[in-house]
mmCIF file of C-alpha atoms in Angstrom:
data_model
loop_
_atom_site.group_PDB
_atom_site.id
_atom_site.type_symbol
_atom_site.label_atom_id
_atom_site.label_comp_id
_atom_site.label_asym_id
_atom_site.label_seq_id
_atom_site.Cartn_x
_atom_site.Cartn_y
_atom_site.Cartn_z
ATOM 1 C CA MET G 197 -42.401 -62.737 -1.583
ATOM 2 C CA LYS G 198 -43.084 -60.467 1.426
ATOM 3 C CA GLN G 199 -46.196 -59.098 -0.270
ATOM 4 C CA LYS G 200 -47.544 -62.620 -0.868
ATOM 5 C CA MET G 201 -46.781 -63.650 2.722
ATOM 6 C CA LEU G 202 -48.512 -60.543 4.066
ATOM 7 C CA ALA G 203 -51.538 -61.108 1.843
ATOM 8 C CA LYS G 204 -51.749 -64.726 3.019
ATOM 9 C CA ALA G 205 -51.445 -63.708 6.666
ATOM 10 C CA VAL G 206 -54.202 -61.121 6.369
ATOM 11 C CA GLY G 207 -56.406 -63.613 4.551
ATOM 12 C CA ILE G 208 -55.919 -66.235 7.257
ATOM 13 C CA ALA G 209 -56.695 -63.651 9.942
ATOM 14 C CA LEU G 210 -59.952 -62.691 8.255
ATOM 15 C CA ILE G 211 -60.931 -66.326 7.821
ATOM 16 C CA MET G 212 -60.141 -67.196 11.425
ATOM 17 C CA ALA G 213 -61.911 -64.209 12.975
ATOM 18 C CA PRO G 214 -65.435 -65.707 12.847
ATOM 19 C CA LEU G 215 -64.117 -68.986 14.259
ATOM 20 C CA ALA G 216 -62.321 -67.190 17.047
ATOM 21 C CA SER G 217 -65.516 -65.396 18.001
ATOM 22 C CA GLN G 218 -67.064 -68.763 18.783
ATOM 23 C CA ALA G 219 -64.233 -69.546 21.204
ATOM 24 C CA ALA G 220 -62.523 -67.140 23.614
ATOM 25 C CA VAL G 221 -62.798 -64.020 21.444
ATOM 26 C CA GLU G 222 -66.080 -62.139 21.747
ATOM 27 C CA ASN G 223 -67.692 -58.879 20.691
ATOM 28 C CA ILE G 224 -65.728 -58.408 17.464
ATOM 29 C CA GLN G 225 -66.094 -54.950 15.912
ATOM 30 C CA TYR G 226 -64.971 -54.179 12.349
ATOM 31 C CA PHE G 227 -64.094 -50.631 11.345
ATOM 32 C CA GLY G 228 -62.160 -48.738 8.701
ATOM 33 C CA TYR G 229 -61.807 -45.791 6.351
ATOM 34 C CA ALA G 230 -60.998 -45.390 2.655
ATOM 35 C CA LYS G 231 -60.651 -42.685 0.007
ATOM 36 C CA TRP G 232 -59.896 -43.859 -3.512
ATOM 37 C CA GLY G 233 -60.064 -42.523 -7.054
ATOM 38 C CA ASN G 234 -58.200 -40.697 -9.822
ATOM 39 C CA ILE G 235 -57.366 -37.013 -10.326
ATOM 40 C CA TYR G 236 -56.433 -35.848 -13.835
ATOM 41 C CA THR G 237 -54.659 -32.566 -14.606
ATOM 42 C CA ASP G 238 -54.101 -30.264 -17.582
ATOM 43 C CA ASN G 239 -50.627 -29.398 -16.197
ATOM 44 C CA ASP G 240 -47.864 -31.339 -17.981
ATOM 45 C CA ASP G 241 -45.361 -30.543 -15.204
ATOM 46 C CA HIS G 242 -47.061 -32.875 -12.744
ATOM 47 C CA ASN G 243 -46.081 -36.524 -12.501
ATOM 48 C CA ASP G 244 -43.818 -36.348 -15.592
ATOM 49 C CA GLY G 245 -46.749 -35.426 -17.822
ATOM 50 C CA LYS G 246 -48.590 -38.707 -17.216
ATOM 51 C CA GLY G 247 -51.916 -36.898 -16.874
ATOM 52 C CA GLU G 248 -52.582 -37.662 -13.193
ATOM 53 C CA ARG G 249 -51.711 -35.735 -10.043
ATOM 54 C CA ASN G 250 -49.568 -37.610 -7.539
ATOM 55 C CA ASP G 251 -49.657 -34.887 -4.884
ATOM 56 C CA VAL G 252 -52.210 -32.486 -3.432
ATOM 57 C CA ILE G 253 -52.809 -28.834 -4.274
ATOM 58 C CA ARG G 254 -51.699 -26.547 -1.435
ATOM 59 C CA ALA G 255 -49.699 -23.377 -0.886
ATOM 60 C CA SER G 256 -46.023 -24.314 -0.880
ATOM 61 C CA GLU G 257 -44.640 -24.746 2.662
ATOM 62 C CA GLY G 258 -48.248 -24.828 3.918
ATOM 63 C CA TYR G 259 -50.033 -27.479 5.913
ATOM 64 C CA GLY G 260 -53.556 -28.618 5.102
ATOM 65 C CA ASN G 261 -55.295 -29.196 1.800
ATOM 66 C CA TYR G 262 -58.915 -28.507 0.938
ATOM 67 C CA ARG G 263 -59.669 -32.124 0.311
ATOM 68 C CA LEU G 264 -62.740 -32.231 -1.942
ATOM 69 C CA GLY G 265 -61.328 -33.433 -5.274
ATOM 70 C CA ASN G 266 -57.843 -33.022 -3.808
ATOM 71 C CA GLU G 267 -56.707 -36.046 -1.801
ATOM 72 C CA LEU G 268 -54.453 -39.032 -2.336
ATOM 73 C CA ASN G 269 -55.582 -42.646 -2.169
ATOM 74 C CA TRP G 270 -55.561 -44.378 1.194
ATOM 75 C CA TRP G 271 -57.328 -47.185 3.026
ATOM 76 C CA GLU G 272 -57.243 -48.539 6.561
ATOM 77 C CA ALA G 273 -59.208 -51.378 8.108
ATOM 78 C CA GLY G 274 -59.144 -53.423 11.264
ATOM 79 C CA LEU G 275 -60.998 -55.051 14.097
ATOM 80 C CA LYS G 276 -61.312 -54.886 17.859
ATOM 81 C CA ALA G 277 -62.282 -57.885 19.981
ATOM 82 C CA ASP G 278 -62.710 -58.762 23.635
ATOM 83 C CA VAL G 279 -60.139 -61.470 24.299
ATOM 84 C CA TRP G 280 -60.547 -62.145 28.046
ATOM 85 C CA GLN G 281 -63.188 -61.454 30.684
ATOM 86 C CA ASP G 282 -63.629 -62.105 34.390
ATOM 87 C CA GLY G 283 -66.789 -60.534 35.764
ATOM 88 C CA ASP G 284 -66.741 -56.815 35.034
ATOM 89 C CA ALA G 285 -63.044 -56.863 34.121
ATOM 90 C CA TYR G 286 -62.049 -57.579 30.526
ATOM 91 C CA PHE G 287 -59.291 -56.948 27.998
ATOM 92 C CA ASP G 288 -59.711 -56.103 24.327
ATOM 93 C CA THR G 289 -57.202 -55.943 21.460
ATOM 94 C CA THR G 290 -57.255 -53.714 18.367
ATOM 95 C CA LEU G 291 -55.469 -54.598 15.105
ATOM 96 C CA TYR G 292 -55.510 -52.072 12.265
ATOM 97 C CA LEU G 293 -53.841 -52.149 8.825
ATOM 98 C CA GLY G 294 -53.404 -49.338 6.313
ATOM 99 C CA SER G 295 -51.800 -48.500 2.969
ATOM 100 C CA GLY G 296 -51.654 -46.177 0.003
ATOM 101 C CA GLU G 297 -51.817 -47.452 -3.567
ATOM 102 C CA SER G 298 -49.121 -50.121 -3.329
ATOM 103 C CA TRP G 299 -50.034 -53.409 -1.666
ATOM 104 C CA GLY G 300 -46.407 -53.780 -0.645
ATOM 105 C CA ASP G 301 -46.825 -50.703 1.558
ATOM 106 C CA VAL G 302 -49.423 -52.347 3.789
ATOM 107 C CA SER G 303 -48.384 -52.006 7.405
ATOM 108 C CA ILE G 304 -49.752 -52.298 10.918
ATOM 109 C CA ILE G 305 -50.804 -48.788 11.944
ATOM 110 C CA GLN G 306 -52.513 -49.775 15.194
ATOM 111 C CA MET G 307 -51.959 -52.722 17.519
ATOM 112 C CA TRP G 308 -52.893 -52.186 21.132
ATOM 113 C CA SER G 309 -54.736 -53.711 24.043
ATOM 114 C CA ALA G 310 -56.730 -52.181 26.870
ATOM 115 C CA GLY G 311 -57.879 -53.442 30.270
ATOM 116 C CA HIS G 312 -61.354 -52.316 31.386
ATOM 117 C CA GLY G 313 -62.990 -52.510 34.803
ATOM 118 C CA LEU G 314 -59.684 -53.054 36.609
ATOM 119 C CA PHE G 315 -60.432 -50.468 39.331
ATOM 120 C CA ALA G 316 -63.552 -51.001 41.421
ATOM 121 C CA SER G 317 -63.927 -47.262 42.082
ATOM 122 C CA GLN G 318 -63.366 -46.327 38.406
ATOM 123 C CA PRO G 319 -65.575 -48.568 36.238
ATOM 124 C CA ASN G 320 -65.008 -46.510 33.078
ATOM 125 C CA ALA G 321 -61.231 -46.178 33.369
ATOM 126 C CA LYS G 322 -58.931 -48.302 31.219
ATOM 127 C CA VAL G 323 -55.236 -49.109 31.083
ATOM 128 C CA TRP G 324 -53.768 -49.489 27.601
ATOM 129 C CA ALA G 325 -50.469 -50.148 25.817
ATOM 130 C CA GLY G 326 -49.318 -50.520 22.213
ATOM 131 C CA GLU G 327 -49.386 -48.593 18.930
ATOM 132 C CA ARG G 328 -52.542 -46.518 18.518
ATOM 133 C CA PHE G 329 -54.235 -43.408 17.189
ATOM 134 C CA TYR G 330 -54.291 -41.590 20.509
ATOM 135 C CA ARG G 331 -57.197 -39.170 21.080
ATOM 136 C CA ARG G 332 -56.678 -37.297 17.804
ATOM 137 C CA HIS G 333 -58.424 -34.025 16.971
ATOM 138 C CA GLU G 334 -58.842 -32.917 13.368
ATOM 139 C CA VAL G 335 -60.451 -30.539 10.893
ATOM 140 C CA HIS G 336 -61.886 -32.895 8.298
ATOM 141 C CA MET G 337 -62.362 -30.398 5.461
ATOM 142 C CA ILE G 338 -58.680 -29.410 5.328
ATOM 143 C CA ASP G 339 -57.411 -32.899 6.229
ATOM 144 C CA ILE G 340 -55.415 -31.713 9.254
ATOM 145 C CA LYS G 341 -55.073 -33.491 12.565
ATOM 146 C CA TYR G 342 -53.939 -30.574 14.706
ATOM 147 C CA TRP G 343 -53.413 -32.575 17.913
ATOM 148 C CA ASP G 344 -51.958 -35.914 16.888
ATOM 149 C CA THR G 345 -49.644 -37.840 19.227
ATOM 150 C CA SER G 346 -50.333 -41.226 17.631
ATOM 151 C CA SER G 347 -47.436 -43.600 18.322
ATOM 152 C CA THR G 348 -46.442 -46.443 20.634
ATOM 153 C CA GLY G 349 -47.234 -45.804 24.274
ATOM 154 C CA ILE G 350 -48.863 -46.766 27.540
ATOM 155 C CA GLY G 351 -51.403 -44.943 29.630
ATOM 156 C CA ILE G 352 -54.574 -44.666 31.676
ATOM 157 C CA GLU G 353 -57.594 -42.855 30.272
ATOM 158 C CA ASP G 354 -61.183 -41.975 31.183
ATOM 159 C CA TRP G 355 -60.410 -41.561 34.900
ATOM 160 C CA ASP G 356 -63.445 -39.871 36.424
ATOM 161 C CA LEU G 357 -62.334 -36.668 38.178
ATOM 162 C CA GLY G 358 -65.849 -35.574 39.056
ATOM 163 C CA PHE G 359 -65.794 -32.516 36.771
ATOM 164 C CA GLY G 360 -64.269 -34.268 33.738
ATOM 165 C CA ASN G 361 -62.244 -37.267 32.593
ATOM 166 C CA GLY G 362 -58.477 -37.466 33.120
ATOM 167 C CA HIS G 363 -55.994 -39.102 30.757
ATOM 168 C CA ILE G 364 -52.233 -39.608 31.167
ATOM 169 C CA ALA G 365 -49.951 -41.299 28.640
ATOM 170 C CA TRP G 366 -46.268 -41.924 28.017
ATOM 171 C CA MET G 367 -45.774 -42.006 24.253
ATOM 172 C CA ALA G 368 -42.616 -43.005 22.355
ATOM 173 C CA PRO G 369 -42.415 -41.315 18.928
ATOM 174 C CA ASN G 370 -39.290 -40.534 16.900
ATOM 175 C CA SER G 371 -37.891 -37.111 16.104
ATOM 176 C CA SER G 372 -39.003 -35.797 12.725
ATOM 177 C CA ALA G 373 -35.580 -34.378 11.938
ATOM 178 C CA ASP G 374 -33.054 -37.037 12.975
ATOM 179 C CA GLY G 375 -35.081 -40.101 13.980
ATOM 180 C CA ARG G 376 -33.830 -40.029 17.562
ATOM 181 C CA SER G 377 -36.111 -41.664 20.146
ATOM 182 C CA LEU G 378 -38.340 -39.271 22.054
ATOM 183 C CA HIS G 379 -40.498 -39.335 25.162
ATOM 184 C CA ASN G 380 -43.857 -37.572 24.982
ATOM 185 C CA ILE G 381 -45.726 -37.061 28.258
ATOM 186 C CA ASP G 382 -49.368 -36.395 27.383
ATOM 187 C CA ALA G 383 -51.778 -35.189 30.095
ATOM 188 C CA ARG G 384 -55.384 -34.209 29.368
ATOM 189 C CA ILE G 385 -58.695 -33.422 31.018
ATOM 190 C CA SER G 386 -61.687 -33.804 28.706
ATOM 191 C CA ASP G 387 -65.481 -33.731 28.846
ATOM 192 C CA ILE G 388 -65.639 -30.737 31.186
ATOM 193 C CA ALA G 389 -69.322 -29.933 30.747
ATOM 194 C CA ILE G 390 -70.252 -26.246 30.727
ATOM 195 C CA SER G 391 -73.786 -26.875 29.444
ATOM 196 C CA ASP G 392 -75.910 -29.693 28.067
ATOM 197 C CA THR G 393 -74.442 -29.052 24.594
ATOM 198 C CA ALA G 394 -70.913 -27.748 25.234
ATOM 199 C CA ASP G 395 -67.695 -29.021 26.809
ATOM 200 C CA LEU G 396 -64.024 -28.166 27.261
ATOM 201 C CA THR G 397 -60.792 -30.138 26.878
ATOM 202 C CA PHE G 398 -57.365 -29.064 28.170
ATOM 203 C CA GLY G 399 -54.031 -30.761 27.525
ATOM 204 C CA LEU G 400 -50.281 -30.503 28.056
ATOM 205 C CA ASN G 401 -47.622 -32.269 25.987
ATOM 206 C CA TYR G 402 -43.944 -32.298 26.925
ATOM 207 C CA ILE G 403 -41.349 -34.068 24.772
ATOM 208 C CA PHE G 404 -37.621 -34.655 25.215
ATOM 209 C CA THR G 405 -34.956 -36.734 23.507
ATOM 210 C CA GLN G 406 -33.723 -40.058 24.868
ATOM 211 C CA ASN G 407 -30.075 -39.036 24.350
ATOM 212 C CA SER G 408 -29.897 -35.248 24.512
ATOM 213 C CA SER G 409 -26.197 -34.697 23.757
ATOM 214 C CA TYR G 410 -25.369 -33.043 20.428
ATOM 215 C CA GLU G 411 -22.096 -31.586 19.187
ATOM 216 C CA GLU G 412 -23.845 -28.346 18.238
ATOM 217 C CA SER G 413 -24.958 -26.190 21.163
ATOM 218 C CA ASP G 414 -28.050 -24.738 19.453
ATOM 219 C CA ILE G 415 -29.826 -28.049 18.731
ATOM 220 C CA THR G 416 -33.369 -28.299 20.107
ATOM 221 C CA THR G 417 -33.871 -31.292 22.410
ATOM 222 C CA SER G 418 -37.254 -30.669 24.064
ATOM 223 C CA GLY G 419 -40.502 -28.772 23.776
ATOM 224 C CA ALA G 420 -43.961 -28.295 25.256
ATOM 225 C CA MET G 421 -47.452 -27.511 23.990
ATOM 226 C CA LEU G 422 -50.651 -26.365 25.706
ATOM 227 C CA SER G 423 -54.024 -27.066 24.067
ATOM 228 C CA ALA G 424 -57.567 -25.939 24.825
ATOM 229 C CA LEU G 425 -60.702 -27.046 22.931
ATOM 230 C CA TYR G 426 -64.236 -25.703 23.192
ATOM 231 C CA ARG G 427 -66.943 -27.771 21.479
ATOM 232 C CA GLN G 428 -70.490 -26.492 21.044
ATOM 233 C CA ALA G 429 -73.511 -28.159 19.474
ATOM 234 C CA TRP G 430 -76.857 -26.543 18.695
ATOM 235 C CA ASP G 431 -79.936 -27.144 16.588
ATOM 236 C CA TYR G 432 -78.214 -25.878 13.446
ATOM 237 C CA GLY G 433 -74.963 -27.827 13.675
ATOM 238 C CA SER G 434 -71.770 -27.804 15.727
ATOM 239 C CA ASN G 435 -68.538 -25.850 16.159
ATOM 240 C CA THR G 436 -65.087 -26.603 17.587
ATOM 241 C CA LEU G 437 -62.661 -23.865 18.642
ATOM 242 C CA ALA G 438 -59.072 -24.977 19.368
ATOM 243 C CA LEU G 439 -56.278 -22.814 20.798
ATOM 244 C CA GLN G 440 -52.691 -24.088 21.057
ATOM 245 C CA TYR G 441 -49.354 -22.657 22.179
ATOM 246 C CA GLY G 442 -46.112 -24.547 21.572
ATOM 247 C CA THR G 443 -42.453 -23.966 22.379
ATOM 248 C CA ASP G 444 -39.169 -25.161 20.837
ATOM 249 C CA ALA G 445 -39.535 -28.730 19.519
ATOM 250 C CA LEU G 446 -43.326 -28.370 19.636
ATOM 251 C CA ALA G 447 -43.427 -24.914 18.077
ATOM 252 C CA GLY G 448 -45.944 -25.734 15.367
ATOM 253 C CA GLY G 449 -45.770 -29.433 16.228
ATOM 254 C CA LEU G 450 -48.160 -32.357 16.697
ATOM 255 C CA MET G 451 -49.954 -31.403 13.467
ATOM 256 C CA SER G 452 -50.207 -34.114 10.824
ATOM 257 C CA ALA G 453 -51.422 -33.753 7.236
ATOM 258 C CA GLU G 454 -50.459 -35.029 3.806
ATOM 259 C CA GLY G 455 -47.054 -33.386 3.334
ATOM 260 C CA GLY G 456 -47.027 -31.831 6.799
ATOM 261 C CA SER G 457 -46.670 -34.755 9.193
ATOM 262 C CA ASN G 458 -42.859 -34.685 8.932
ATOM 263 C CA ARG G 459 -42.805 -31.560 11.136
ATOM 264 C CA LYS G 460 -44.526 -32.953 14.224
ATOM 265 C CA TYR G 461 -41.505 -33.417 16.525
ATOM 266 C CA SER G 462 -38.780 -30.897 15.646
ATOM 267 C CA THR G 463 -35.827 -32.087 17.721
ATOM 268 C CA GLY G 464 -32.352 -32.667 16.299
ATOM 269 C CA VAL G 465 -32.300 -29.302 14.471
ATOM 270 C CA GLU G 466 -32.208 -25.653 15.489
ATOM 271 C CA HIS G 467 -35.872 -25.023 16.293
ATOM 272 C CA ASP G 468 -36.039 -22.933 19.481
ATOM 273 C CA GLY G 469 -38.910 -20.475 19.547
ATOM 274 C CA TYR G 470 -42.658 -20.545 19.946
ATOM 275 C CA SER G 471 -45.904 -20.771 18.009
ATOM 276 C CA TRP G 472 -49.541 -20.112 18.633
ATOM 277 C CA ARG G 473 -52.460 -21.175 16.500
ATOM 278 C CA ILE G 474 -56.202 -21.227 16.295
ATOM 279 C CA PHE G 475 -58.577 -23.592 14.534
ATOM 280 C CA ASN G 476 -62.289 -22.914 14.249
ATOM 281 C CA SER G 477 -64.389 -25.387 12.284
ATOM 282 C CA GLY G 478 -67.795 -26.940 12.129
ATOM 283 C CA ASP G 479 -70.960 -27.441 10.138
ATOM 284 C CA LEU G 480 -74.083 -25.339 9.704
ATOM 285 C CA ASN G 481 -77.414 -27.011 8.957
ATOM 286 C CA VAL G 482 -79.432 -24.290 7.251
ATOM 287 C CA ASN G 483 -82.292 -26.701 6.576
ATOM 288 C CA GLU G 484 -82.854 -30.377 5.787
ATOM 289 C CA ASP G 485 -81.446 -30.027 2.262
ATOM 290 C CA PHE G 486 -78.737 -27.350 2.641
ATOM 291 C CA GLN G 487 -75.667 -27.628 4.872
ATOM 292 C CA VAL G 488 -72.284 -25.868 5.022
ATOM 293 C CA MET G 489 -68.960 -27.218 6.276
ATOM 294 C CA TYR G 490 -66.454 -24.475 7.175
ATOM 295 C CA SER G 491 -62.945 -23.930 8.531
ATOM 296 C CA ILE G 492 -60.653 -21.064 9.493
ATOM 297 C CA ALA G 493 -57.110 -21.548 10.825
ATOM 298 C CA TYR G 494 -54.062 -19.427 11.659
ATOM 299 C CA GLN G 495 -50.585 -20.222 12.964
ATOM 300 C CA ASP G 496 -47.721 -17.874 13.814
ATOM 301 C CA LYS G 497 -44.464 -19.845 14.190
ATOM 302 C CA ASN G 498 -41.734 -17.496 15.432
ATOM 303 C CA LEU G 499 -38.296 -19.155 15.640
ATOM 304 C CA ASP G 500 -35.090 -17.735 17.068
ATOM 305 C CA ASN G 501 -33.276 -18.486 13.793
ATOM 306 C CA ASN G 502 -35.887 -16.477 11.848
ATOM 307 C CA ASP G 503 -36.984 -19.551 9.837
ATOM 308 C CA GLY G 504 -40.606 -19.688 10.948
ATOM 309 C CA GLU G 505 -43.701 -18.688 9.027
ATOM 310 C CA LYS G 506 -47.242 -17.366 9.343
ATOM 311 C CA TRP G 507 -49.920 -19.649 7.912
ATOM 312 C CA PHE G 508 -53.557 -18.741 7.264
ATOM 313 C CA SER G 509 -56.347 -20.869 5.816
ATOM 314 C CA VAL G 510 -60.053 -20.164 5.299
ATOM 315 C CA GLY G 511 -62.731 -22.008 3.347
ATOM 316 C CA ALA G 512 -66.258 -23.380 3.159
ATOM 317 C CA ARG G 513 -68.110 -26.257 1.505
ATOM 318 C CA PRO G 514 -71.843 -25.629 0.963
ATOM 319 C CA GLN G 515 -73.806 -28.711 -0.094
ATOM 320 C CA TYR G 516 -77.352 -29.084 -1.429
ATOM 321 C CA SER G 517 -79.227 -32.396 -1.427
ATOM 322 C CA TRP G 518 -81.486 -32.905 -4.450
ATOM 323 C CA THR G 519 -82.797 -36.200 -3.122
ATOM 324 C CA ASP G 520 -82.044 -38.494 -0.183
ATOM 325 C CA TYR G 521 -79.119 -39.946 -2.141
ATOM 326 C CA MET G 522 -77.887 -37.252 -4.545
ATOM 327 C CA ALA G 523 -76.195 -33.937 -3.693
ATOM 328 C CA THR G 524 -73.986 -31.202 -5.147
ATOM 329 C CA ALA G 525 -71.143 -29.574 -3.219
ATOM 330 C CA LEU G 526 -69.037 -26.484 -3.927
ATOM 331 C CA GLU G 527 -65.790 -26.125 -1.980
ATOM 332 C CA VAL G 528 -63.901 -22.818 -1.932
ATOM 333 C CA GLY G 529 -60.584 -22.572 -0.091
ATOM 334 C CA TYR G 530 -57.749 -20.059 0.321
ATOM 335 C CA GLU G 531 -54.345 -20.542 1.986
ATOM 336 C CA THR G 532 -51.325 -18.273 2.466
ATOM 337 C CA VAL G 533 -47.844 -18.824 3.981
ATOM 338 C CA GLU G 534 -45.580 -15.865 4.820
ATOM 339 C CA ALA G 535 -41.886 -16.467 5.582
ATOM 340 C CA GLN G 536 -40.705 -15.019 8.895
ATOM 341 C CA ASN G 537 -37.454 -13.725 7.414
ATOM 342 C CA GLY G 538 -39.220 -11.711 4.689
ATOM 343 C CA ALA G 539 -38.407 -14.069 1.811
ATOM 344 C CA GLY G 540 -41.954 -13.753 0.498
ATOM 345 C CA THR G 541 -45.508 -15.054 0.649
ATOM 346 C CA ASN G 542 -46.973 -18.153 -1.009
ATOM 347 C CA ASP G 543 -50.707 -18.444 -1.559
ATOM 348 C CA MET G 544 -53.272 -20.707 -3.192
ATOM 349 C CA TYR G 545 -56.973 -20.738 -3.856
ATOM 350 C CA LYS G 546 -59.131 -23.474 -5.283
ATOM 351 C CA VAL G 547 -62.754 -23.932 -6.271
ATOM 352 C CA THR G 548 -64.173 -27.457 -6.611
ATOM 353 C CA VAL G 549 -67.634 -28.540 -7.722
ATOM 354 C CA ALA G 550 -68.664 -32.143 -7.064
ATOM 355 C CA GLN G 551 -71.705 -34.190 -7.938
ATOM 356 C CA MET G 552 -72.195 -36.868 -5.291
ATOM 357 C CA PHE G 553 -74.208 -40.004 -4.692
ATOM 358 C CA GLN G 554 -74.199 -40.814 -1.006
ATOM 359 C CA ALA G 555 -75.833 -42.725 1.819
ATOM 360 C CA GLY G 556 -78.312 -40.097 2.944
ATOM 361 C CA LYS G 557 -78.409 -36.317 3.271
ATOM 362 C CA GLY G 558 -75.849 -34.067 4.919
ATOM 363 C CA VAL G 559 -72.154 -33.222 4.811
ATOM 364 C CA TRP G 560 -71.242 -36.291 6.902
ATOM 365 C CA ALA G 561 -73.154 -38.931 4.923
ATOM 366 C CA ARG G 562 -70.876 -41.786 3.826
ATOM 367 C CA PRO G 563 -70.186 -43.659 1.564
ATOM 368 C CA SER G 564 -70.011 -40.762 -0.897
ATOM 369 C CA LEU G 565 -69.319 -41.397 -4.600
ATOM 370 C CA ARG G 566 -68.110 -38.242 -6.365
ATOM 371 C CA ILE G 567 -67.400 -36.784 -9.777
ATOM 372 C CA PHE G 568 -65.560 -33.458 -9.468
ATOM 373 C CA ALA G 569 -63.754 -30.639 -11.257
ATOM 374 C CA THR G 570 -61.380 -28.062 -9.746
ATOM 375 C CA TYR G 571 -59.817 -24.779 -10.757
ATOM 376 C CA SER G 572 -56.830 -23.687 -8.680
ATOM 377 C CA GLU G 573 -54.173 -20.996 -8.746
ATOM 378 C CA LYS G 574 -50.873 -21.020 -6.838
ATOM 379 C CA ASN G 575 -48.438 -18.140 -6.411
ATOM 380 C CA ASP G 576 -45.087 -19.090 -4.852
ATOM 381 C CA GLU G 577 -42.456 -16.523 -3.885
ATOM 382 C CA TRP G 578 -40.221 -18.588 -1.590
ATOM 383 C CA ASN G 579 -39.112 -22.085 -0.659
ATOM 384 C CA ARG G 580 -36.743 -23.960 1.653
ATOM 385 C CA GLY G 581 -34.666 -25.552 -1.084
ATOM 386 C CA GLY G 582 -36.250 -28.938 -0.570
ATOM 387 C CA ASP G 583 -35.151 -29.085 3.088
ATOM 388 C CA THR G 584 -37.977 -29.306 5.607
ATOM 389 C CA TYR G 585 -36.035 -27.179 8.099
ATOM 390 C CA GLY G 586 -34.093 -25.130 5.543
ATOM 391 C CA THR G 587 -33.779 -21.363 5.435
ATOM 392 C CA ALA G 588 -36.609 -19.607 3.619
ATOM 393 C CA MET G 589 -35.241 -18.248 0.316
ATOM 394 C CA ARG G 590 -36.883 -16.104 -2.332
ATOM 395 C CA ASN G 591 -37.386 -17.982 -5.605
ATOM 396 C CA ALA G 592 -34.630 -17.246 -8.087
ATOM 397 C CA SER G 593 -37.210 -16.787 -10.848
ATOM 398 C CA GLY G 594 -39.389 -14.488 -8.755
ATOM 399 C CA LYS G 595 -43.045 -15.368 -8.317
ATOM 400 C CA ASP G 596 -44.067 -18.738 -9.762
ATOM 401 C CA ASN G 597 -47.687 -18.751 -10.884
ATOM 402 C CA VAL G 598 -49.531 -21.980 -11.706
ATOM 403 C CA ASP G 599 -53.125 -22.088 -12.961
ATOM 404 C CA GLU G 600 -54.495 -25.600 -13.129
ATOM 405 C CA VAL G 601 -57.673 -27.476 -13.974
ATOM 406 C CA THR G 602 -58.118 -30.920 -12.450
ATOM 407 C CA PHE G 603 -61.010 -33.354 -12.633
ATOM 408 C CA GLY G 604 -61.765 -36.910 -11.646
ATOM 409 C CA PHE G 605 -63.734 -39.190 -9.362
ATOM 410 C CA ASN G 606 -63.378 -40.914 -6.019
ATOM 411 C CA VAL G 607 -65.175 -42.622 -3.160
ATOM 412 C CA GLU G 608 -64.888 -41.765 0.508
ATOM 413 C CA THR G 609 -66.274 -44.200 3.043
ATOM 414 C CA TRP G 610 -65.985 -45.165 6.671
ATOM 415 C CA TRP G 611 -67.531 -47.892 8.777
#
């Protein structure tokens, strides 16, 4: 019944949108993203031997996944519209839905409004409140958002400081470990130009629990993270270098990925310590027909309880365009995760070849329709016993080795 009601509500909203645009609502913008297809495997241990993968290939206890031929189904779609205006001042509202494969899982993933032109001396500044994807930074190829504070909040952004733009927000996420309400104070300065083609961004996040009393004395209740980004564009592509340092509840936090997002806010457990990490990613345009997407990442999470890990990931995706609409890509990726307490090292490598039909040349052309095949090998020496924050333990059976061939098709599109 709830699914039918939701479907009806969404249908009515889509029908009414054009009518609303003729009344008070103006400047409606539609946008969205989708990745959808099937991945088949020769490994009978996956998905009860049904023949399809229902998870992604990655090093156990790792973070990202080299996503070509290796991502789960997802869609999200929404609209933004100006709903009120008085001279230069106006308010807009964004509504965004998203879901995996089950229609019953459809949910509102963004719903927020912003006021523009409210300060005469700051024409570009805006005040906002609601649930939103807040100024996320990601490495597309490994499907990691390494600075992701998306949640409900309120803030002011794009305040002109003369040398850059200032942003301050009060976000209200929940703890990953115990669900307790958190406060996340997010302060950033972006768009600090150092040349015509390069800029810097700096940020500070500080989180703390709403009710900080716990019976155990060693429970982590707060944390902080510093971030610095350097973006550079040139004739042959672009590159982003990100450096981050986190403490306690944000030691290794604010990073979301399929299978990794449940470690963003590590309060409610013993998690005192620190982490530092580096992401370097970009694309190289060798010529009109040949481009390369690349990524290298490293994180050292050192916890007082010795339950951290060192994570390393490196890979590249060269792509050659045969015509304006047909291309072939080869993605090679390697990932390793070493337990801090010496329990062992897990690693994975994969090679994927994909034939693609897409809207133009280049690694960013979308929609992209793909047929792909992958060979991967995983070697696992340790695990946390199924507990996200569990102690790293050496596998009872020693090193688990899994060779696997997967193949399938999908579409990736955004608008």
